[in-house]
Amino acid sequence: SAQTKKAEEIAVYERLGVASHDPMAEGTRAVRVRLGPDIPAVANDALGRERVGLRDGLSTHEVWLRGRGVWRMQPDRVLTSQLLIIAHAGLVRMVGTIDGVTIHGDRVAIIGRPLPHHPLIGQPDPLNNTSQNPVAYGDLDELTRPADHNPDA
């Protein structure tokens, strides 16, 4: 039941020592998923989707649904992150909150809400890397904090 899932989720949060998240809090940790091109979803998709990946013209809801799961992720790292970044072709296409997860075998789907006016949307993927793995984890504050510099160097 939904109550059982919520109770299990709260138990995971408590075990991890994680309080409720403010998605704009300092120390913002993020999970980035990189979407591929628009293709048919696998048969019996865990989220009931008919298509996955990104194409032009998708609504905020469709981008969120395609990006939130299901991925091979580390649930503990997801639950200690505040934001989901959905990227495609090196650009951020959507940002949303991470309010919980659902487990689907060895894969994870994120529960949250899209933030369609987030300032990262349209910007270069802050967690871009050369890995073929579409999932990345990072601290956005560390990426945006100005580097210390020594003018005498």
CSV table of N, CA and C in Angstrom, one decimal:
chain,number,residue,atom,x,y,z
A,1,SER,N,0.8,-1.2,0.0
A,1,SER,CA,0.0,0.0,0.0
A,1,SER,C,0.9,1.3,0.0
A,2,ALA,N,0.3,2.4,-0.3
A,2,ALA,CA,1.0,3.6,-0.3
A,2,ALA,C,1.5,4.0,1.1
A,3,GLN,N,0.7,3.7,2.1
A,3,GLN,CA,1.2,4.0,3.5
A,3,GLN,C,2.4,3.2,3.8
A,4,THR,N,2.4,1.9,3.4
A,4,THR,CA,3.5,1.0,3.7
A,4,THR,C,4.8,1.5,3.0
A,5,LYS,N,4.6,1.9,1.8
A,5,LYS,CA,5.8,2.5,1.0
A,5,LYS,C,6.3,3.7,1.7
A,6,LYS,N,5.4,4.6,2.1
A,6,LYS,CA,5.8,5.8,2.7
A,6,LYS,C,6.5,5.5,4.1
A,7,ALA,N,6.0,4.6,4.8
A,7,ALA,CA,6.6,4.2,6.1
A,7,ALA,C,8.0,3.7,5.9
A,8,GLU,N,8.2,2.8,4.8
A,8,GLU,CA,9.5,2.3,4.5
A,8,GLU,C,10.4,3.4,4.1
A,9,GLU,N,9.9,4.3,3.3
A,9,GLU,CA,10.8,5.4,2.8
A,9,GLU,C,11.3,6.3,4.0
A,10,ILE,N,10.4,6.5,5.0
A,10,ILE,CA,10.7,7.3,6.2
A,10,ILE,C,11.8,6.5,7.0
A,11,ALA,N,11.6,5.2,7.1
A,11,ALA,CA,12.6,4.4,7.8
A,11,ALA,C,14.0,4.5,7.1
A,12,VAL,N,14.0,4.5,5.8
A,12,VAL,CA,15.3,4.7,5.1
A,12,VAL,C,15.9,6.0,5.4
A,13,TYR,N,15.1,7.1,5.4
A,13,TYR,CA,15.6,8.4,5.7
A,13,TYR,C,16.2,8.5,7.1
A,14,GLU,N,15.4,7.9,8.1
A,14,GLU,CA,15.9,7.9,9.4
A,14,GLU,C,17.2,7.1,9.6
A,15,ARG,N,17.3,5.9,8.9
A,15,ARG,CA,18.6,5.2,9.0
A,15,ARG,C,19.7,6.0,8.4
A,16,LEU,N,19.5,6.8,7.4
A,16,LEU,CA,20.5,7.6,6.8
A,16,LEU,C,20.8,8.9,7.5
A,17,GLY,N,19.9,9.2,8.5
A,17,GLY,CA,20.0,10.4,9.2
A,17,GLY,C,19.7,11.6,8.4
A,18,VAL,N,18.7,11.5,7.4
A,18,VAL,CA,18.4,12.5,6.5
A,18,VAL,C,17.1,13.2,6.9
A,19,ALA,N,17.1,14.5,7.0
A,19,ALA,CA,15.8,15.2,7.3
A,19,ALA,C,15.1,15.6,6.0
A,20,SER,N,14.0,16.2,6.1
A,20,SER,CA,13.3,16.7,4.9
A,20,SER,C,14.2,17.6,4.2
A,21,HIS,N,14.0,17.6,2.9
A,21,HIS,CA,14.9,18.4,2.0
A,21,HIS,C,14.3,19.7,1.7
A,22,ASP,N,15.1,20.8,1.6
A,22,ASP,CA,14.8,22.0,1.0
A,22,ASP,C,15.6,22.0,-0.3
A,23,PRO,N,14.9,21.9,-1.5
A,23,PRO,CA,15.7,21.8,-2.7
A,23,PRO,C,16.6,22.9,-3.0
A,24,MET,N,16.4,24.1,-2.3
A,24,MET,CA,17.3,25.2,-2.6
A,24,MET,C,18.3,25.4,-1.5
A,25,ALA,N,18.4,24.5,-0.6
A,25,ALA,CA,19.3,24.6,0.6
A,25,ALA,C,20.8,24.6,0.1
A,26,GLU,N,21.6,25.2,1.0
A,26,GLU,CA,23.0,25.2,0.7
A,26,GLU,C,23.5,23.7,0.8
A,27,GLY,N,24.6,23.4,0.0
A,27,GLY,CA,25.0,22.1,0.0
A,27,GLY,C,24.2,21.2,-0.9
A,28,THR,N,23.6,21.8,-1.9
A,28,THR,CA,22.7,21.1,-2.8
A,28,THR,C,23.4,19.9,-3.5
A,29,ARG,N,23.0,18.7,-3.2
A,29,ARG,CA,23.5,17.6,-4.0
A,29,ARG,C,22.5,17.2,-5.1
A,30,ALA,N,23.0,16.7,-6.2
A,30,ALA,CA,22.2,16.4,-7.3
A,30,ALA,C,22.5,15.1,-7.9
A,31,VAL,N,21.5,14.5,-8.5
A,31,VAL,CA,21.6,13.3,-9.4
A,31,VAL,C,21.3,13.8,-10.8
A,32,ARG,N,22.2,13.4,-11.7
A,32,ARG,CA,21.9,13.8,-13.1
A,32,ARG,C,21.7,12.5,-13.9
A,33,VAL,N,20.6,12.5,-14.7
A,33,VAL,CA,20.4,11.5,-15.6
A,33,VAL,C,20.4,12.0,-17.0
A,34,ARG,N,21.1,11.3,-17.9
A,34,ARG,CA,21.2,11.8,-19.3
A,34,ARG,C,20.3,11.0,-20.2
A,35,LEU,N,19.4,11.6,-20.8
A,35,LEU,CA,18.4,11.0,-21.7
A,35,LEU,C,19.0,10.8,-23.0
A,36,GLY,N,18.7,9.7,-23.7
A,36,GLY,CA,19.0,9.5,-25.1
A,36,GLY,C,17.9,10.0,-26.0
A,37,PRO,N,18.0,9.6,-27.2
A,37,PRO,CA,16.9,10.0,-28.2
A,37,PRO,C,15.6,9.3,-27.8
A,38,ASP,N,14.5,9.8,-28.3
A,38,ASP,CA,13.2,9.3,-28.2
A,38,ASP,C,13.1,7.9,-28.8
A,39,ILE,N,12.7,6.9,-28.0
A,39,ILE,CA,12.6,5.5,-28.5
A,39,ILE,C,11.4,4.9,-27.8
A,40,PRO,N,10.9,3.8,-28.3
A,40,PRO,CA,9.8,3.1,-27.6
A,40,PRO,C,10.4,2.5,-26.3
A,41,ALA,N,9.5,2.5,-25.3
A,41,ALA,CA,9.9,2.0,-24.0
A,41,ALA,C,9.9,0.5,-24.1
A,42,VAL,N,10.6,-0.2,-23.1
A,42,VAL,CA,10.6,-1.6,-23.1
A,42,VAL,C,9.1,-2.1,-22.8
A,43,ALA,N,8.8,-3.3,-23.1
A,43,ALA,CA,7.5,-3.9,-22.8
A,43,ALA,C,7.4,-3.9,-21.3
A,44,ASN,N,6.2,-3.7,-20.8
A,44,ASN,CA,5.9,-3.6,-19.4
A,44,ASN,C,6.8,-2.7,-18.6
A,45,ASP,N,7.0,-1.5,-19.2
A,45,ASP,CA,7.8,-0.5,-18.5
A,45,ASP,C,7.2,-0.3,-17.1
A,46,ALA,N,8.2,-0.2,-16.1
A,46,ALA,CA,7.8,-0.1,-14.7
A,46,ALA,C,6.9,1.1,-14.4
A,47,LEU,N,7.1,2.2,-15.2
A,47,LEU,CA,6.3,3.4,-15.0
A,47,LEU,C,5.1,3.5,-15.9
A,48,GLY,N,4.9,2.5,-16.7
A,48,GLY,CA,3.8,2.5,-17.7
A,48,GLY,C,4.0,3.4,-18.9
A,49,ARG,N,5.2,3.8,-19.2
A,49,ARG,CA,5.5,4.7,-20.3
A,49,ARG,C,5.5,3.9,-21.6
A,50,GLU,N,5.1,4.6,-22.7
A,50,GLU,CA,5.1,4.0,-24.0
A,50,GLU,C,6.4,4.4,-24.7
A,51,ARG,N,7.0,5.6,-24.3
A,51,ARG,CA,8.3,6.0,-25.0
A,51,ARG,C,9.2,6.6,-23.9
A,52,VAL,N,10.5,6.5,-24.2
A,52,VAL,CA,11.5,7.1,-23.3
A,52,VAL,C,12.5,7.9,-24.1
A,53,GLY,N,13.4,8.6,-23.5
A,53,GLY,CA,14.3,9.5,-24.2
A,53,GLY,C,13.6,10.9,-24.5
A,54,LEU,N,14.4,11.7,-25.1
A,54,LEU,CA,13.9,13.1,-25.3
A,54,LEU,C,13.7,13.4,-26.8
A,55,ARG,N,12.7,14.2,-27.1
A,55,ARG,CA,12.5,14.8,-28.4
A,55,ARG,C,11.9,16.2,-28.2
A,56,ASP,N,12.0,17.0,-29.2
A,56,ASP,CA,11.4,18.3,-29.1
A,56,ASP,C,9.9,18.3,-28.9
A,57,GLY,N,9.3,19.2,-28.2
A,57,GLY,CA,7.9,19.4,-28.1
A,57,GLY,C,7.3,18.6,-26.9
A,58,LEU,N,8.1,18.0,-26.1
A,58,LEU,CA,7.5,17.3,-24.9
A,58,LEU,C,7.1,18.3,-23.9
A,59,SER,N,6.0,18.0,-23.1
A,59,SER,CA,5.6,18.9,-22.0
A,59,SER,C,6.5,18.7,-20.8
A,60,THR,N,6.4,19.6,-19.9
A,60,THR,CA,7.2,19.5,-18.6
A,60,THR,C,6.9,18.1,-18.0
A,61,HIS,N,5.7,17.7,-17.9
A,61,HIS,CA,5.3,16.5,-17.3
A,61,HIS,C,5.9,15.3,-18.1
A,62,GLU,N,5.9,15.3,-19.4
A,62,GLU,CA,6.5,14.2,-20.2
A,62,GLU,C,8.0,14.1,-20.0
A,63,VAL,N,8.7,15.3,-20.0
A,63,VAL,CA,10.2,15.3,-19.7
A,63,VAL,C,10.4,14.7,-18.3
A,64,TRP,N,9.6,15.1,-17.3
A,64,TRP,CA,9.8,14.6,-16.0
A,64,TRP,C,9.6,13.1,-15.9
A,65,LEU,N,8.5,12.6,-16.5
A,65,LEU,CA,8.2,11.2,-16.5
A,65,LEU,C,9.3,10.4,-17.2
A,66,ARG,N,9.8,10.9,-18.3
A,66,ARG,CA,10.9,10.2,-19.0
A,66,ARG,C,12.2,10.2,-18.2
A,67,GLY,N,12.4,11.2,-17.4
A,67,GLY,CA,13.7,11.4,-16.7
A,67,GLY,C,13.8,10.8,-15.3
A,68,ARG,N,12.6,10.6,-14.7
A,68,ARG,CA,12.6,10.3,-13.3
A,68,ARG,C,12.9,8.8,-13.0
A,69,GLY,N,12.9,8.0,-14.1
A,69,GLY,CA,13.2,6.6,-13.9
A,69,GLY,C,12.9,5.8,-15.1
A,70,VAL,N,13.2,4.5,-15.1
A,70,VAL,CA,13.8,3.8,-14.0
A,70,VAL,C,15.3,3.6,-14.4
A,71,TRP,N,16.2,3.8,-13.4
A,71,TRP,CA,17.6,3.8,-13.6
A,71,TRP,C,18.3,2.9,-12.6
A,72,ARG,N,19.5,2.4,-13.0
A,72,ARG,CA,20.4,1.7,-12.1
A,72,ARG,C,21.1,2.8,-11.3
A,73,MET,N,20.6,3.0,-10.1
A,73,MET,CA,21.1,4.0,-9.2
A,73,MET,C,21.4,3.4,-7.8
A,74,GLN,N,22.1,4.2,-7.0
A,74,GLN,CA,22.4,3.8,-5.6
A,74,GLN,C,21.3,4.6,-4.8
A,75,PRO,N,20.3,3.9,-4.3
A,75,PRO,CA,19.2,4.5,-3.6
A,75,PRO,C,19.6,5.5,-2.5
A,76,ASP,N,20.7,5.1,-1.7
A,76,ASP,CA,21.1,5.9,-0.6
A,76,ASP,C,21.7,7.2,-1.1
A,77,ARG,N,22.4,7.2,-2.3
A,77,ARG,CA,22.9,8.5,-2.8
A,77,ARG,C,21.8,9.3,-3.4
A,78,VAL,N,20.8,8.7,-3.9
A,78,VAL,CA,19.6,9.5,-4.4
A,78,VAL,C,18.9,10.1,-3.3
A,79,LEU,N,18.7,9.4,-2.2
A,79,LEU,CA,17.9,9.9,-1.1
A,79,LEU,C,18.6,11.0,-0.3
A,80,THR,N,19.9,11.1,-0.5
A,80,THR,CA,20.7,12.2,0.2
A,80,THR,C,20.9,13.3,-0.8
A,81,SER,N,20.3,13.3,-1.9
A,81,SER,CA,20.4,14.4,-2.9
A,81,SER,C,19.1,15.1,-2.9
A,82,GLN,N,19.1,16.4,-3.3
A,82,GLN,CA,17.9,17.3,-3.3
A,82,GLN,C,17.3,17.5,-4.7
A,83,LEU,N,18.2,17.4,-5.7
A,83,LEU,CA,17.7,17.7,-7.1
A,83,LEU,C,18.0,16.6,-8.0
A,84,LEU,N,17.0,16.4,-9.0
A,84,LEU,CA,17.3,15.6,-10.1
A,84,LEU,C,17.5,16.5,-11.3
A,85,ILE,N,18.6,16.3,-12.0
A,85,ILE,CA,18.9,17.1,-13.2
A,85,ILE,C,18.7,16.1,-14.4
A,86,ILE,N,17.8,16.5,-15.3
A,86,ILE,CA,17.6,15.7,-16.5
A,86,ILE,C,18.3,16.4,-17.7
A,87,ALA,N,19.3,15.7,-18.3
A,87,ALA,CA,20.0,16.3,-19.3
A,87,ALA,C,19.9,15.6,-20.6
A,88,HIS,N,20.2,16.2,-21.7
A,88,HIS,CA,20.2,15.6,-23.0
A,88,HIS,C,21.1,16.5,-23.9
A,89,ALA,N,22.0,15.8,-24.6
A,89,ALA,CA,23.0,16.5,-25.6
A,89,ALA,C,23.7,17.6,-24.9
A,90,GLY,N,24.1,17.3,-23.6
A,90,GLY,CA,25.0,18.3,-22.9
A,90,GLY,C,24.3,19.5,-22.3
A,91,LEU,N,23.0,19.5,-22.4
A,91,LEU,CA,22.2,20.6,-21.8
A,91,LEU,C,21.2,20.1,-20.8
A,92,VAL,N,20.9,20.9,-19.7
A,92,VAL,CA,19.9,20.6,-18.7
A,92,VAL,C,18.6,20.9,-19.4
A,93,ARG,N,17.7,19.9,-19.4
A,93,ARG,CA,16.4,20.0,-20.0
A,93,ARG,C,15.3,20.1,-18.9
A,94,MET,N,15.5,19.6,-17.7
A,94,MET,CA,14.5,19.7,-16.6
A,94,MET,C,15.3,19.5,-15.3
A,95,VAL,N,14.8,20.2,-14.3
A,95,VAL,CA,15.2,20.0,-12.9
A,95,VAL,C,14.0,19.7,-12.1
A,96,GLY,N,14.2,18.9,-11.1
A,96,GLY,CA,13.1,18.6,-10.2
A,96,GLY,C,13.6,18.2,-8.8
A,97,THR,N,12.7,18.2,-7.9
A,97,THR,CA,13.0,17.8,-6.5
A,97,THR,C,13.1,16.3,-6.4
A,98,ILE,N,13.9,15.8,-5.4
A,98,ILE,CA,13.9,14.4,-5.0
A,98,ILE,C,13.2,14.3,-3.7
A,99,ASP,N,12.0,13.7,-3.7
A,99,ASP,CA,11.3,13.6,-2.4
A,99,ASP,C,11.2,12.2,-1.9
A,100,GLY,N,11.7,11.2,-2.7
A,100,GLY,CA,11.7,9.8,-2.4
A,100,GLY,C,12.0,9.0,-3.6
A,101,VAL,N,12.0,7.6,-3.4
A,101,VAL,CA,12.2,6.7,-4.5
A,101,VAL,C,11.3,5.6,-4.4
A,102,THR,N,11.1,4.9,-5.6
A,102,THR,CA,10.5,3.6,-5.6
A,102,THR,C,11.5,2.6,-6.2
A,103,ILE,N,11.5,1.4,-5.7
A,103,ILE,CA,12.4,0.4,-6.2
A,103,ILE,C,11.7,-0.6,-7.2
A,104,HIS,N,12.3,-0.8,-8.3
A,104,HIS,CA,11.7,-1.7,-9.3
A,104,HIS,C,12.8,-2.7,-9.7
A,105,GLY,N,12.9,-3.8,-8.9
A,105,GLY,CA,13.9,-4.8,-9.1
A,105,GLY,C,15.3,-4.2,-8.8
A,106,ASP,N,16.2,-4.1,-9.8
A,106,ASP,CA,17.5,-3.5,-9.6
A,106,ASP,C,17.6,-2.1,-10.0
A,107,ARG,N,16.4,-1.5,-10.2
A,107,ARG,CA,16.3,-0.1,-10.7
A,107,ARG,C,15.5,0.8,-9.8
A,108,VAL,N,15.7,2.1,-9.9
A,108,VAL,CA,15.1,3.1,-9.0
A,108,VAL,C,14.4,4.1,-9.9
A,109,ALA,N,13.2,4.5,-9.4
A,109,ALA,CA,12.5,5.7,-10.0
A,109,ALA,C,12.4,6.7,-8.9
A,110,ILE,N,12.5,8.0,-9.3
A,110,ILE,CA,12.5,9.1,-8.4
A,110,ILE,C,11.1,9.7,-8.2
A,111,ILE,N,10.8,9.9,-7.0
A,111,ILE,CA,9.5,10.6,-6.6
A,111,ILE,C,9.9,12.1,-6.4
A,112,GLY,N,9.2,13.0,-7.0
A,112,GLY,CA,9.5,14.4,-6.8
A,112,GLY,C,8.6,15.2,-7.6
A,113,ARG,N,9.0,16.5,-7.8
A,113,ARG,CA,8.2,17.3,-8.7
A,113,ARG,C,9.1,18.2,-9.6
A,114,PRO,N,8.7,18.4,-10.8
A,114,PRO,CA,9.5,19.2,-11.7
A,114,PRO,C,9.5,20.7,-11.3
A,115,LEU,N,10.6,21.3,-11.5
A,115,LEU,CA,10.8,22.7,-11.3
A,115,LEU,C,11.1,23.4,-12.6
A,116,PRO,N,10.0,23.6,-13.4
A,116,PRO,CA,10.2,24.1,-14.8
A,116,PRO,C,10.8,25.4,-15.0
A,117,HIS,N,11.0,26.2,-13.9
A,117,HIS,CA,11.6,27.5,-14.0
A,117,HIS,C,12.9,27.6,-13.3
A,118,HIS,N,13.5,26.4,-13.1
A,118,HIS,CA,14.8,26.4,-12.4
A,118,HIS,C,15.9,27.0,-13.3
A,119,PRO,N,16.8,27.8,-12.7
A,119,PRO,CA,17.8,28.5,-13.5
A,119,PRO,C,18.8,27.6,-14.2
A,120,LEU,N,18.9,26.4,-13.8
A,120,LEU,CA,19.8,25.5,-14.6
A,120,LEU,C,19.3,25.0,-15.9
A,121,ILE,N,18.0,25.1,-16.1
A,121,ILE,CA,17.4,24.6,-17.4
A,121,ILE,C,17.9,25.5,-18.5
A,122,GLY,N,18.4,24.8,-19.6
A,122,GLY,CA,19.0,25.4,-20.7
A,122,GLY,C,20.5,25.7,-20.6
A,123,GLN,N,21.0,25.4,-19.4
A,123,GLN,CA,22.5,25.6,-19.2
A,123,GLN,C,23.2,24.3,-19.5
A,124,PRO,N,24.5,24.4,-19.7
A,124,PRO,CA,25.3,23.2,-19.8
A,124,PRO,C,25.2,22.3,-18.6
A,125,ASP,N,25.2,21.0,-18.9
A,125,ASP,CA,25.0,20.0,-17.8
A,125,ASP,C,26.2,20.1,-16.8
A,126,PRO,N,25.9,20.5,-15.6
A,126,PRO,CA,26.9,20.7,-14.6
A,126,PRO,C,27.7,19.5,-14.1
A,127,LEU,N,27.1,18.3,-14.4
A,127,LEU,CA,27.7,17.1,-14.0
A,127,LEU,C,28.1,16.3,-15.3
A,128,ASN,N,28.3,17.0,-16.4
A,128,ASN,CA,28.7,16.3,-17.6
A,128,ASN,C,30.1,15.6,-17.4
A,129,ASN,N,30.2,14.4,-18.0
A,129,ASN,CA,31.5,13.7,-17.9
A,129,ASN,C,31.6,12.8,-19.2
A,130,THR,N,32.7,12.1,-19.3
A,130,THR,CA,32.9,11.3,-20.4
A,130,THR,C,32.4,9.8,-20.2
A,131,SER,N,31.8,9.5,-19.1
A,131,SER,CA,31.3,8.2,-18.8
A,131,SER,C,30.1,7.9,-19.6
A,132,GLN,N,30.0,6.6,-20.0
A,132,GLN,CA,28.9,6.2,-20.7
A,132,GLN,C,27.7,6.0,-19.8
A,133,ASN,N,27.9,5.9,-18.5
A,133,ASN,CA,26.9,5.8,-17.5
A,133,ASN,C,26.0,7.0,-17.5
A,134,PRO,N,24.7,6.9,-17.8
A,134,PRO,CA,23.8,8.1,-17.8
A,134,PRO,C,23.6,8.7,-16.5
A,135,VAL,N,23.9,8.1,-15.4
A,135,VAL,CA,23.7,8.6,-14.0
A,135,VAL,C,25.0,9.1,-13.4
A,136,ALA,N,24.9,10.3,-12.9
A,136,ALA,CA,26.0,10.9,-12.2
A,136,ALA,C,25.5,11.6,-10.9
A,137,TYR,N,26.4,11.7,-9.9
A,137,TYR,CA,26.1,12.3,-8.6
A,137,TYR,C,27.1,13.5,-8.4
A,138,GLY,N,26.6,14.6,-7.8
A,138,GLY,CA,27.6,15.6,-7.5
A,138,GLY,C,27.0,16.7,-6.6
A,139,ASP,N,27.9,17.5,-6.1
A,139,ASP,CA,27.5,18.7,-5.2
A,139,ASP,C,27.5,19.9,-6.1
A,140,LEU,N,26.4,20.5,-6.3
A,140,LEU,CA,26.3,21.7,-7.1
A,140,LEU,C,27.0,22.9,-6.6
A,141,ASP,N,27.1,23.0,-5.2
A,141,ASP,CA,27.8,24.1,-4.6
A,141,ASP,C,29.3,24.1,-4.9
A,142,GLU,N,29.9,22.9,-4.9
A,142,GLU,CA,31.3,22.7,-5.2
A,142,GLU,C,31.6,23.1,-6.6
A,143,LEU,N,30.6,22.9,-7.5
A,143,LEU,CA,30.8,23.2,-8.9
A,143,LEU,C,30.7,24.7,-9.2
A,144,THR,N,29.9,25.4,-8.4
A,144,THR,CA,29.6,26.8,-8.7
A,144,THR,C,30.4,27.8,-7.8
A,145,ARG,N,31.1,27.2,-6.7
A,145,ARG,CA,31.9,28.0,-5.8
A,145,ARG,C,33.1,28.6,-6.5
A,146,PRO,N,33.4,29.9,-6.4
A,146,PRO,CA,34.6,30.4,-7.1
A,146,PRO,C,35.8,29.8,-6.5
A,147,ALA,N,36.7,29.5,-7.4
A,147,ALA,CA,38.0,28.9,-7.0
A,147,ALA,C,38.8,30.0,-6.3
A,148,ASP,N,39.5,29.6,-5.3
A,148,ASP,CA,40.5,30.6,-4.6
A,148,ASP,C,41.6,30.8,-5.6
A,149,HIS,N,42.0,32.1,-5.7
A,149,HIS,CA,43.1,32.4,-6.5
A,149,HIS,C,44.0,33.3,-5.8
A,150,ASN,N,45.3,33.2,-6.2
A,150,ASN,CA,46.3,34.0,-5.5
A,150,ASN,C,46.9,35.0,-6.6
A,151,PRO,N,46.6,36.3,-6.5
A,151,PRO,CA,47.1,37.2,-7.5
A,151,PRO,C,48.6,37.3,-7.6
A,152,ASP,N,49.3,36.9,-6.5
A,152,ASP,CA,50.8,37.0,-6.5
A,152,ASP,C,51.4,35.8,-7.2
A,153,ALA,N,50.6,34.8,-7.5
A,153,ALA,CA,51.2,33.5,-8.1
A,153,ALA,C,51.7,33.7,-9.5
